[in-house]
Coordinates of N, CA and C in Angstrom, one line a residue:
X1 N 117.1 115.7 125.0 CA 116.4 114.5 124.7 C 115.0 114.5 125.3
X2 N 115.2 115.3 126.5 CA 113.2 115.3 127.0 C 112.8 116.6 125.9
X3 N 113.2 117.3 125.7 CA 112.3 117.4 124.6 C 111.7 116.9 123.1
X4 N 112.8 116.1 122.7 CA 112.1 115.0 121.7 C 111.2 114.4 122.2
X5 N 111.2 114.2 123.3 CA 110.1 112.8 123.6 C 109.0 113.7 124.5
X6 N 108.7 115.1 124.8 CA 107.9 115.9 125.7 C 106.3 115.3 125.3
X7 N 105.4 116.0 126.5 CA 103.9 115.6 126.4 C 104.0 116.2 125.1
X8 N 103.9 117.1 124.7 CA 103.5 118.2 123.4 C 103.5 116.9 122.1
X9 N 104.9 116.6 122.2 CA 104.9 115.6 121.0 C 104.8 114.2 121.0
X10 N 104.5 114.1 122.6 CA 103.6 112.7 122.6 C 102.5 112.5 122.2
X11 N 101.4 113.9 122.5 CA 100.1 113.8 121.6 C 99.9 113.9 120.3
X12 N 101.6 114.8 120.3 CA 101.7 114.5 118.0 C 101.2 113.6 117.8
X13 N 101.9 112.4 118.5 CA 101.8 111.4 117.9 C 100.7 110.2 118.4
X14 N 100.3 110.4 119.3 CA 99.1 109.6 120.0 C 98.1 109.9 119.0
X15 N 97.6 111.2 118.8 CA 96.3 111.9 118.2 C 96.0 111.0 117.0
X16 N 96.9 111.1 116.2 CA 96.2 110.5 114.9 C 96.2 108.9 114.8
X17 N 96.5 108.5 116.0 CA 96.4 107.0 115.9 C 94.5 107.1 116.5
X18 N 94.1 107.6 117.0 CA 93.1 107.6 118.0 C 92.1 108.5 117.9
X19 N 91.9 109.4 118.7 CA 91.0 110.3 118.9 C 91.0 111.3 117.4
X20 N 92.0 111.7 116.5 CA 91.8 112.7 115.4 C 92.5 111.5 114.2
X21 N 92.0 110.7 114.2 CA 92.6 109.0 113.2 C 92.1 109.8 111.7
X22 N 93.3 110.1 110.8 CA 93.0 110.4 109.8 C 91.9 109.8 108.6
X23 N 91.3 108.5 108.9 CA 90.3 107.8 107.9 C 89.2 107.9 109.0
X24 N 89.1 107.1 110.2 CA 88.1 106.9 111.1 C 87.7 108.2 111.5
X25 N 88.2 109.3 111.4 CA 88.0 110.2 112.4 C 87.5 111.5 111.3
X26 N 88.2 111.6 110.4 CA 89.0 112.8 109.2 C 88.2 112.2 108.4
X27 N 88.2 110.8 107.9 CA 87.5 110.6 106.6 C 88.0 111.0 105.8
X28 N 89.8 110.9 105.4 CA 90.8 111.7 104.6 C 91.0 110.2 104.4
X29 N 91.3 109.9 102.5 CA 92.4 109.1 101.6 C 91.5 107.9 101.7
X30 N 90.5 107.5 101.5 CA 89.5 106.4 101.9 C 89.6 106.0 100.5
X31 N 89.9 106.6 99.4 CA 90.2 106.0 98.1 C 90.6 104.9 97.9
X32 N 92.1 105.7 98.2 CA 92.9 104.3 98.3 C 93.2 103.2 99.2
X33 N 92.7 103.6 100.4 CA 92.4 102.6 101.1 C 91.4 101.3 100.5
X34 N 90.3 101.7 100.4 CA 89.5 100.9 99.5 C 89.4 100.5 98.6
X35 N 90.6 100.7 97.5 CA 91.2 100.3 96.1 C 92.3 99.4 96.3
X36 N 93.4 99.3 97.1 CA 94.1 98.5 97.6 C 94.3 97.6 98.9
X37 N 92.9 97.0 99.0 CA 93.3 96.6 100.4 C 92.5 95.1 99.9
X38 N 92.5 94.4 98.6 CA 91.9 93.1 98.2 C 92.9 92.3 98.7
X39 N 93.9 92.5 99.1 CA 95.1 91.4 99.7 C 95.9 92.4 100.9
X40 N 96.7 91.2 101.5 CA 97.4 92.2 103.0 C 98.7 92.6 101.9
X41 N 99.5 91.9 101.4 CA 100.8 92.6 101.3 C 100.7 94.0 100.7
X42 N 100.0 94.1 99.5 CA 99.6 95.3 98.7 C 99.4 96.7 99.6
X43 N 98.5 96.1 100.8 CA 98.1 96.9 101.8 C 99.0 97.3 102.7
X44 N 100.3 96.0 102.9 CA 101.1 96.7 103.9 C 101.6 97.8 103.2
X45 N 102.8 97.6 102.2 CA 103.8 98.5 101.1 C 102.9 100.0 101.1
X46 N 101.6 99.8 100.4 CA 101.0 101.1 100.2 C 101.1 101.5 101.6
X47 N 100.7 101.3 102.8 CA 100.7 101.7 103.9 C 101.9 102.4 104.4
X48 N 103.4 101.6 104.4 CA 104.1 102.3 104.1 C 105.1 103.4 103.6
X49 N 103.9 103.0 102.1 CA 104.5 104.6 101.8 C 104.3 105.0 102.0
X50 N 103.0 105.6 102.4 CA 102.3 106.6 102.8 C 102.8 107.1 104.0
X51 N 103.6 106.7 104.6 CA 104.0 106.6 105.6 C 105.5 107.4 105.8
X52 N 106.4 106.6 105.1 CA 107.3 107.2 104.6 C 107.8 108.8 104.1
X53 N 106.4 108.8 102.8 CA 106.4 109.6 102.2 C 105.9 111.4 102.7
X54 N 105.1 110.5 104.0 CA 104.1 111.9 104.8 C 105.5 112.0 105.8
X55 N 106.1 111.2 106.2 CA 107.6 112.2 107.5 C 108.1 112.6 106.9
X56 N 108.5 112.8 105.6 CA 109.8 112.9 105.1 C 109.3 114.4 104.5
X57 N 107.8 114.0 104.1 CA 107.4 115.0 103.3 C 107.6 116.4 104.2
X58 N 106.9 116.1 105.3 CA 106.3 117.0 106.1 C 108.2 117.8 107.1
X59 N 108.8 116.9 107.1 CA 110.2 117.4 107.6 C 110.7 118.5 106.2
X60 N 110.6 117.9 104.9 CA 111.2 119.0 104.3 C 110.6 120.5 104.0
X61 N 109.3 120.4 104.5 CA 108.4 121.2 103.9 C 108.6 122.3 105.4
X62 N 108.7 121.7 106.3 CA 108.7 122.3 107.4 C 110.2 123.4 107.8
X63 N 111.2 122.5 107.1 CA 112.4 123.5 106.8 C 112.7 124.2 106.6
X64 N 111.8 124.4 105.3 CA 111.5 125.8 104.4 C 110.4 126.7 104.3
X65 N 109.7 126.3 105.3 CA 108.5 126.6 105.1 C 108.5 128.5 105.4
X66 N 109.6 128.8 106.0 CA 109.6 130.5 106.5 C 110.0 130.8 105.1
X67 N 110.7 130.1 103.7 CA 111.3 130.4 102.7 C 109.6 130.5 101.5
X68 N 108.9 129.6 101.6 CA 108.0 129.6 100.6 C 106.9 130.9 100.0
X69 N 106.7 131.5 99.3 CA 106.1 132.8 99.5 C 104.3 132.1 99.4
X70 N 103.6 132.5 100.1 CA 102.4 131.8 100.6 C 101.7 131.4 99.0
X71 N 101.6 132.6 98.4 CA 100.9 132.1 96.8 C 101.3 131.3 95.9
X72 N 102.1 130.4 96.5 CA 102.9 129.2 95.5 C 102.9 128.1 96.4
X73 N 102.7 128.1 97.8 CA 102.6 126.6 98.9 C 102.6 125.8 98.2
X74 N 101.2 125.6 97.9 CA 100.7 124.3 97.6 C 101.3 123.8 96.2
X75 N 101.8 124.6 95.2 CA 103.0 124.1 94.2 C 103.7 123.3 95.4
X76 N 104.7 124.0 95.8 CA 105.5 123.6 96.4 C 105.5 122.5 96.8
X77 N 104.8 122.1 97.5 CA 104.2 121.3 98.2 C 104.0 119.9 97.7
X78 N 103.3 120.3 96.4 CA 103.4 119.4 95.2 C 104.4 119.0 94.8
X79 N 105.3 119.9 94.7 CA 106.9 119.3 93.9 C 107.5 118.3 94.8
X80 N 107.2 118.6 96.1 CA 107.9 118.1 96.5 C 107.9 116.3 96.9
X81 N 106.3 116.5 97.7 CA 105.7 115.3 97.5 C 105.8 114.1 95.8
X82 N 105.6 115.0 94.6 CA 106.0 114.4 94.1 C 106.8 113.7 93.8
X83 N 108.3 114.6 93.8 CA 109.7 113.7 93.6 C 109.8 112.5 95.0
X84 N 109.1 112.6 96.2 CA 108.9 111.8 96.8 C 108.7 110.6 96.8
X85 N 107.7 110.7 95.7 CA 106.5 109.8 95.0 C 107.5 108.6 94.3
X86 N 108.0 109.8 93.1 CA 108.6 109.1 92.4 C 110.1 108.0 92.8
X87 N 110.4 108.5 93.7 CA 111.3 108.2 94.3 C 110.9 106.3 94.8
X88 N 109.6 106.4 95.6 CA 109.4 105.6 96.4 C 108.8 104.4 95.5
X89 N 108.3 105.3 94.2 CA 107.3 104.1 93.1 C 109.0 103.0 92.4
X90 N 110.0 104.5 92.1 CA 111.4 103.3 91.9 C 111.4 102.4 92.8
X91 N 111.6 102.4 93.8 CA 112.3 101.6 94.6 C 111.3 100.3 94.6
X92 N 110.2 100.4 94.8 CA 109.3 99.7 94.3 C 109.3 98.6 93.2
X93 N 109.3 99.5 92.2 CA 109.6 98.5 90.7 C 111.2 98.2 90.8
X94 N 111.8 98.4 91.6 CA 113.6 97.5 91.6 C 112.9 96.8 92.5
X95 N 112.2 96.4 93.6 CA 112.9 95.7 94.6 C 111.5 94.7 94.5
X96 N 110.2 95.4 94.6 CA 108.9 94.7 94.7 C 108.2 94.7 93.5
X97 N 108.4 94.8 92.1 CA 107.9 94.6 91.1 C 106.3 94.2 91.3
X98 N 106.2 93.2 91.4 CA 105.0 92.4 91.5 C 104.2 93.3 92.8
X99 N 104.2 94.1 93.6 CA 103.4 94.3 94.6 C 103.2 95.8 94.0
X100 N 104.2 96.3 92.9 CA 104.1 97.7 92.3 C 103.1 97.7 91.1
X101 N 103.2 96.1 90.5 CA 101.8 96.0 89.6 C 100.5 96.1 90.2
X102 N 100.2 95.8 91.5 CA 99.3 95.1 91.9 C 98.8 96.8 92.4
X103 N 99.4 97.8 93.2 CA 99.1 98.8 93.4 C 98.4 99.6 92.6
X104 N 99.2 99.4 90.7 CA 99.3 99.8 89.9 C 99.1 101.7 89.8
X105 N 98.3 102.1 89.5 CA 98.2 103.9 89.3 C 98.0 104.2 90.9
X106 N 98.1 103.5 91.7 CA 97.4 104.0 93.4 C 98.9 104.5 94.1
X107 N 100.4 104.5 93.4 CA 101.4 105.4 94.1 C 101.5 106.2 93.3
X108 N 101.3 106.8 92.4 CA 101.2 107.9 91.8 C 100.1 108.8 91.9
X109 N 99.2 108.4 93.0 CA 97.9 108.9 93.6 C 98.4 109.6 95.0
X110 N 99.4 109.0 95.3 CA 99.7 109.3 96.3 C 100.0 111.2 96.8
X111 N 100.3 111.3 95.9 CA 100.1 113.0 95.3 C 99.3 113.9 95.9
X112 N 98.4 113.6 95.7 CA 97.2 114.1 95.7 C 96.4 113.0 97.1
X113 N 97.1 112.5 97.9 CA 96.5 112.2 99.2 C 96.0 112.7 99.9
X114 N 95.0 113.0 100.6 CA 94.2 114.6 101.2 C 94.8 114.2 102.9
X115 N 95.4 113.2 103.4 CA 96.0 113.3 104.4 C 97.0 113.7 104.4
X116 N 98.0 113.2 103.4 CA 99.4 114.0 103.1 C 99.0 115.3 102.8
X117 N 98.8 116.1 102.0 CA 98.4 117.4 102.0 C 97.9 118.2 102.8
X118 N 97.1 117.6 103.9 CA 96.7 118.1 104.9 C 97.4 118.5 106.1
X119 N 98.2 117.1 106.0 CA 99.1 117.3 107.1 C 100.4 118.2 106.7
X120 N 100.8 118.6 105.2 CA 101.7 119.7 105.1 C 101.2 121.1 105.4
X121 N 99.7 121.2 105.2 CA 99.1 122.7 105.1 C 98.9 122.7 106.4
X122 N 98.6 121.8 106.8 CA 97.5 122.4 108.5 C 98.9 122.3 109.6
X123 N 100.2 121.2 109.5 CA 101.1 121.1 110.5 C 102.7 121.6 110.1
X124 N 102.6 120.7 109.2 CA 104.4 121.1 108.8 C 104.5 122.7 108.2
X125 N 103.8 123.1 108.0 CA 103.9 124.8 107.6 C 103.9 126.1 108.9
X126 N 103.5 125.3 109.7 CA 103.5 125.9 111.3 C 104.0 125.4 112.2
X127 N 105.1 123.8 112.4 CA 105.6 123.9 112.8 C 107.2 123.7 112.8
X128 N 107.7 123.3 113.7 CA 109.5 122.7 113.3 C 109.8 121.5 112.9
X129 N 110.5 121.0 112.4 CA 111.0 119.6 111.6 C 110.8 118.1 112.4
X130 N 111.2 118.6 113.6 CA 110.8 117.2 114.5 C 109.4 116.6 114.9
X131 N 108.4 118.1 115.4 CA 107.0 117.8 116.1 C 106.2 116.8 114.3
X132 N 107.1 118.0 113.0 CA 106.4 117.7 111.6 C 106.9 116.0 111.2
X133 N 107.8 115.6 111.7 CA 108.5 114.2 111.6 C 107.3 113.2 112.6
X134 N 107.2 113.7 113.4 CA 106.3 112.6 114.2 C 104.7 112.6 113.9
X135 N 104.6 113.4 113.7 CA 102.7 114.0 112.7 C 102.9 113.1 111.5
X136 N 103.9 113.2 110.7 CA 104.0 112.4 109.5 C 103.9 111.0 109.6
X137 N 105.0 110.5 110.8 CA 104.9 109.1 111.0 C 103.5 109.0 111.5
X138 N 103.3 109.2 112.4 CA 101.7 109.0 113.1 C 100.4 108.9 112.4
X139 N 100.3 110.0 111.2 CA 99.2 109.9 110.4 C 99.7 108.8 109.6
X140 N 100.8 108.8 108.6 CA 101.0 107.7 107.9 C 100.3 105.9 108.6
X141 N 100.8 106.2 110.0 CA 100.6 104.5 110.5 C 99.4 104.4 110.9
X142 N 98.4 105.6 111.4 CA 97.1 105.4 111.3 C 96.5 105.0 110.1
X143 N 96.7 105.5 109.2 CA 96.3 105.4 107.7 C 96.6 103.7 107.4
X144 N 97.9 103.4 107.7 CA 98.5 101.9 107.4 C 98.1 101.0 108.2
X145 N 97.8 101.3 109.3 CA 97.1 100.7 110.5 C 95.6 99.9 109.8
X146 N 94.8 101.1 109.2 CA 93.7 100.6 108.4 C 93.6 99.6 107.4
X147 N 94.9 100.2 106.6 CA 94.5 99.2 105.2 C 95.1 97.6 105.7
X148 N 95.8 97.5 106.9 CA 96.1 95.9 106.9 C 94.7 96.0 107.5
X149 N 94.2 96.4 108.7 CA 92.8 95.3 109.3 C 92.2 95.1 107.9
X150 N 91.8 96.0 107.2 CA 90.7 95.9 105.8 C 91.4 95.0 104.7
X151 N 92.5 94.7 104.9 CA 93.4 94.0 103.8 C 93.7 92.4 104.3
X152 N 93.9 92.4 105.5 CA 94.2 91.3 106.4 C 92.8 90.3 106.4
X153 N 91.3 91.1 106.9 CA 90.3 90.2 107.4 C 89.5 89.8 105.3
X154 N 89.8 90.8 104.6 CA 89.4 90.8 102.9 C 90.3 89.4 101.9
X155 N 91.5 89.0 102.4 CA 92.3 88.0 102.0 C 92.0 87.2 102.7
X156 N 91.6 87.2 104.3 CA 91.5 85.9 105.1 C 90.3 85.3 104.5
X157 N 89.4 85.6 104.7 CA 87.7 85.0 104.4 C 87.9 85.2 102.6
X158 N 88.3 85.8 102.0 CA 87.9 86.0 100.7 C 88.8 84.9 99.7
X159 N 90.2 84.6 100.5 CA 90.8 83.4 99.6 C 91.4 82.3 100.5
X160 N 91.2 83.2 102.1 CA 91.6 81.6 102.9 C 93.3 81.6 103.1
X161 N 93.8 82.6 102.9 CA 95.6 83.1 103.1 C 95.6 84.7 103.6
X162 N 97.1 84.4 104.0 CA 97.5 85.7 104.7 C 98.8 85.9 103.8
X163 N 99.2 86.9 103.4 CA 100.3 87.4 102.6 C 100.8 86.0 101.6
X164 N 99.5 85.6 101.1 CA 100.0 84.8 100.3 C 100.0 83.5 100.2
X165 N 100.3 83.3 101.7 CA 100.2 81.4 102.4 C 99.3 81.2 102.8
X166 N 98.5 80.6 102.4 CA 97.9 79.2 102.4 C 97.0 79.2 104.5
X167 N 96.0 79.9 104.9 CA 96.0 80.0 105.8 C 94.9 78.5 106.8
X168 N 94.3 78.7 106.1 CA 92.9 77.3 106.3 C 93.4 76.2 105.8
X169 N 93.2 74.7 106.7 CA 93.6 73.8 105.9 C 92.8 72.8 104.8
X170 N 93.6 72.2 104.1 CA 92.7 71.4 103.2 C 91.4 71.1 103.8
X171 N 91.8 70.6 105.0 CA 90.6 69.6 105.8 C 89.3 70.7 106.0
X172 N 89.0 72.2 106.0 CA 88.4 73.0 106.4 C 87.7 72.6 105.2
X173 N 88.2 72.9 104.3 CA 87.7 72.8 102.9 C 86.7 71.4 102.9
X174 N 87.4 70.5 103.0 CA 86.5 69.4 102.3 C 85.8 69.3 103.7
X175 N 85.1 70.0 104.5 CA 84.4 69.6 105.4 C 82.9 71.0 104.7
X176 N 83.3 71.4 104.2 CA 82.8 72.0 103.3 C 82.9 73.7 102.9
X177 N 83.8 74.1 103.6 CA 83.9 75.7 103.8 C 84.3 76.0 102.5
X178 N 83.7 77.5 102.1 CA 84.3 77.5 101.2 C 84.2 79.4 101.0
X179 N 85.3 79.8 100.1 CA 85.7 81.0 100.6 C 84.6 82.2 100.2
X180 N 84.4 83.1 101.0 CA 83.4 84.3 100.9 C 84.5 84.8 99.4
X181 N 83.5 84.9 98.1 CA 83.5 85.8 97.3 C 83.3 87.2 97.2
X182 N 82.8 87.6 98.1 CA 82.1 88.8 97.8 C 83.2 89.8 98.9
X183 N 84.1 89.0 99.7 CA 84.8 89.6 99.9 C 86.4 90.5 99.1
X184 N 86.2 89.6 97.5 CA 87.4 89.9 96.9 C 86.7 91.3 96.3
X185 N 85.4 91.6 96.1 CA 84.6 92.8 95.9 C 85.2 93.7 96.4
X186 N 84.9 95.2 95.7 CA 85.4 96.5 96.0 C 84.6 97.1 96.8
X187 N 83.1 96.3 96.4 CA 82.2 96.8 97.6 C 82.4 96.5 99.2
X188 N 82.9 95.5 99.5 CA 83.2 95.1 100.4 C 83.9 95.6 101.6
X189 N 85.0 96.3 100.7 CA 85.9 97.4 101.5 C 85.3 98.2 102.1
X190 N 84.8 98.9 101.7 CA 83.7 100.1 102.0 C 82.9 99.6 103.0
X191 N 82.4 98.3 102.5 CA 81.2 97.4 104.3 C 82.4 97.4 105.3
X192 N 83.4 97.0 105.4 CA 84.4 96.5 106.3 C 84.8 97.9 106.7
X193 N 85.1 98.8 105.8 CA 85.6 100.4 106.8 C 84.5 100.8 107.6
X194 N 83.3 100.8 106.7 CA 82.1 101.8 107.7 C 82.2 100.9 108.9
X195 N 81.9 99.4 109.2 CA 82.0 98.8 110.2 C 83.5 99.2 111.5
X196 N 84.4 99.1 110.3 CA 85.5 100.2 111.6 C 85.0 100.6 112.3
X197 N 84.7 102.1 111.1 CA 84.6 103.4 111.6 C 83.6 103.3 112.9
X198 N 82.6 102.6 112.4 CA 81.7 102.5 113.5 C 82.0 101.9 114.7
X199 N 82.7 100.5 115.2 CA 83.6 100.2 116.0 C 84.4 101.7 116.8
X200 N 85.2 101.9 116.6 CA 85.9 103.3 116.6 C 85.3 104.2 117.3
X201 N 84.1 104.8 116.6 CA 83.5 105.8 117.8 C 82.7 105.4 118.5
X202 N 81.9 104.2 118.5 CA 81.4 103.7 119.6 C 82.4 103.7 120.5
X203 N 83.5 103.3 120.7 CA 84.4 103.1 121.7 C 85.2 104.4 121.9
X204 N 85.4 105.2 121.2 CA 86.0 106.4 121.7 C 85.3 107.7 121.7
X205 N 83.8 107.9 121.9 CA 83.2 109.0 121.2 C 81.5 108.2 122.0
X206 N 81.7 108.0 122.7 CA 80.6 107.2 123.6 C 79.6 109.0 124.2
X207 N 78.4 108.5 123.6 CA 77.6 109.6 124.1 C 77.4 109.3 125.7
X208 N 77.7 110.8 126.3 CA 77.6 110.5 127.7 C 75.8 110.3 128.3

């Protein structure tokens, strides 16, 4: 049991929340970040998958990884992630219909995620199933971590709700507020990440 939980794979998992943060830090998957984050629920789910899909990915890949002959990896790699994909886009259209529209072509992008792929090439191909299980979660929630702040503060100011309900009351309104448009913008995503990002290394990355 202390080895599941050792320093070694405590930093697995600390790192990409923080100091090596796959969007703030990496500048990896900022696509879809930015294409799905006009509401929070959309942002959670996609977050999710991503999430999901990078432990699971990176555990199976890491299994076989002494089996793969090197000039086909990244096939591999592909297949796999794929049926992943596909997997996760079902469950989706049975269970979340409506939040699988709204995603629309952005889980079958998931594919081609340069954090997911990164994290099979650069970790789960060199290491064992467990340290690759906690890399996967870790980058995933950093990634998901993003798209609610950017999804959360873009629905608050932009329609005045959070997942939906109704967050400001009438009374806000008729005193005259009325909701930032330019936040339902695609541009906007982009102002709200760079402002992260910037947040972020001011605070972790402080010139001495």
């Amino acid at each position: 049991m202390s080895k599941l939980f050792s320093k070694e794979n405590k930093e697995v998992f600390s790192n990409p929340l923080n100091l090596d943060h796959p969007i703030l830090v990496q500048v990896l998957g900022i696509c879809s970040a930015l294409a799905v984050t006009s509401q929070l629920k959309p942002a959670i789910v996609m977050g999710l998958a991503v999430t999901v899909i990078t432990a699971f990915a990176n555990v199976i890949i890491s299994l076989i990884r002494k089996t793969i002959p090197t000039r086909i990896r990244i096939v591999v790699q592909l297949v796999v992630v794929a049926a992943l994909v596909t997997i996760v886009s079902q469950i989706l259209k049975a269970f979340a219909y409506d939040v699988s529209v709204q995603l629309s072509v952005y889980v079958g992008l998931i594919i081609t995620n340069c954090i997911l792929m990164g994290r099979l090439e650069a970790f789960a191909m060199m290491n064992k199933p467990w340290p690759s299980f906690i890399d996967g979660v870790s980058n995933g929630l950093g990634y998901a971590m993003i798209l609610v702040i950017v999804g959360g503060v873009r629905e608050f100011f932009g329609r005045g709700s959070l997942l939906g309900f109704q967050i400001l009351p009438d009374a806000v309104y008729d005193l005259g507020y009325v909701n930032n448009g330019m936040m339902t913008m695609p541009a906007m995503a982009l102002i709200l990440l760079g402002c992260v990002i910037w947040v972020h290394r001011a605070w972790f990355f402080k010139e001495k």
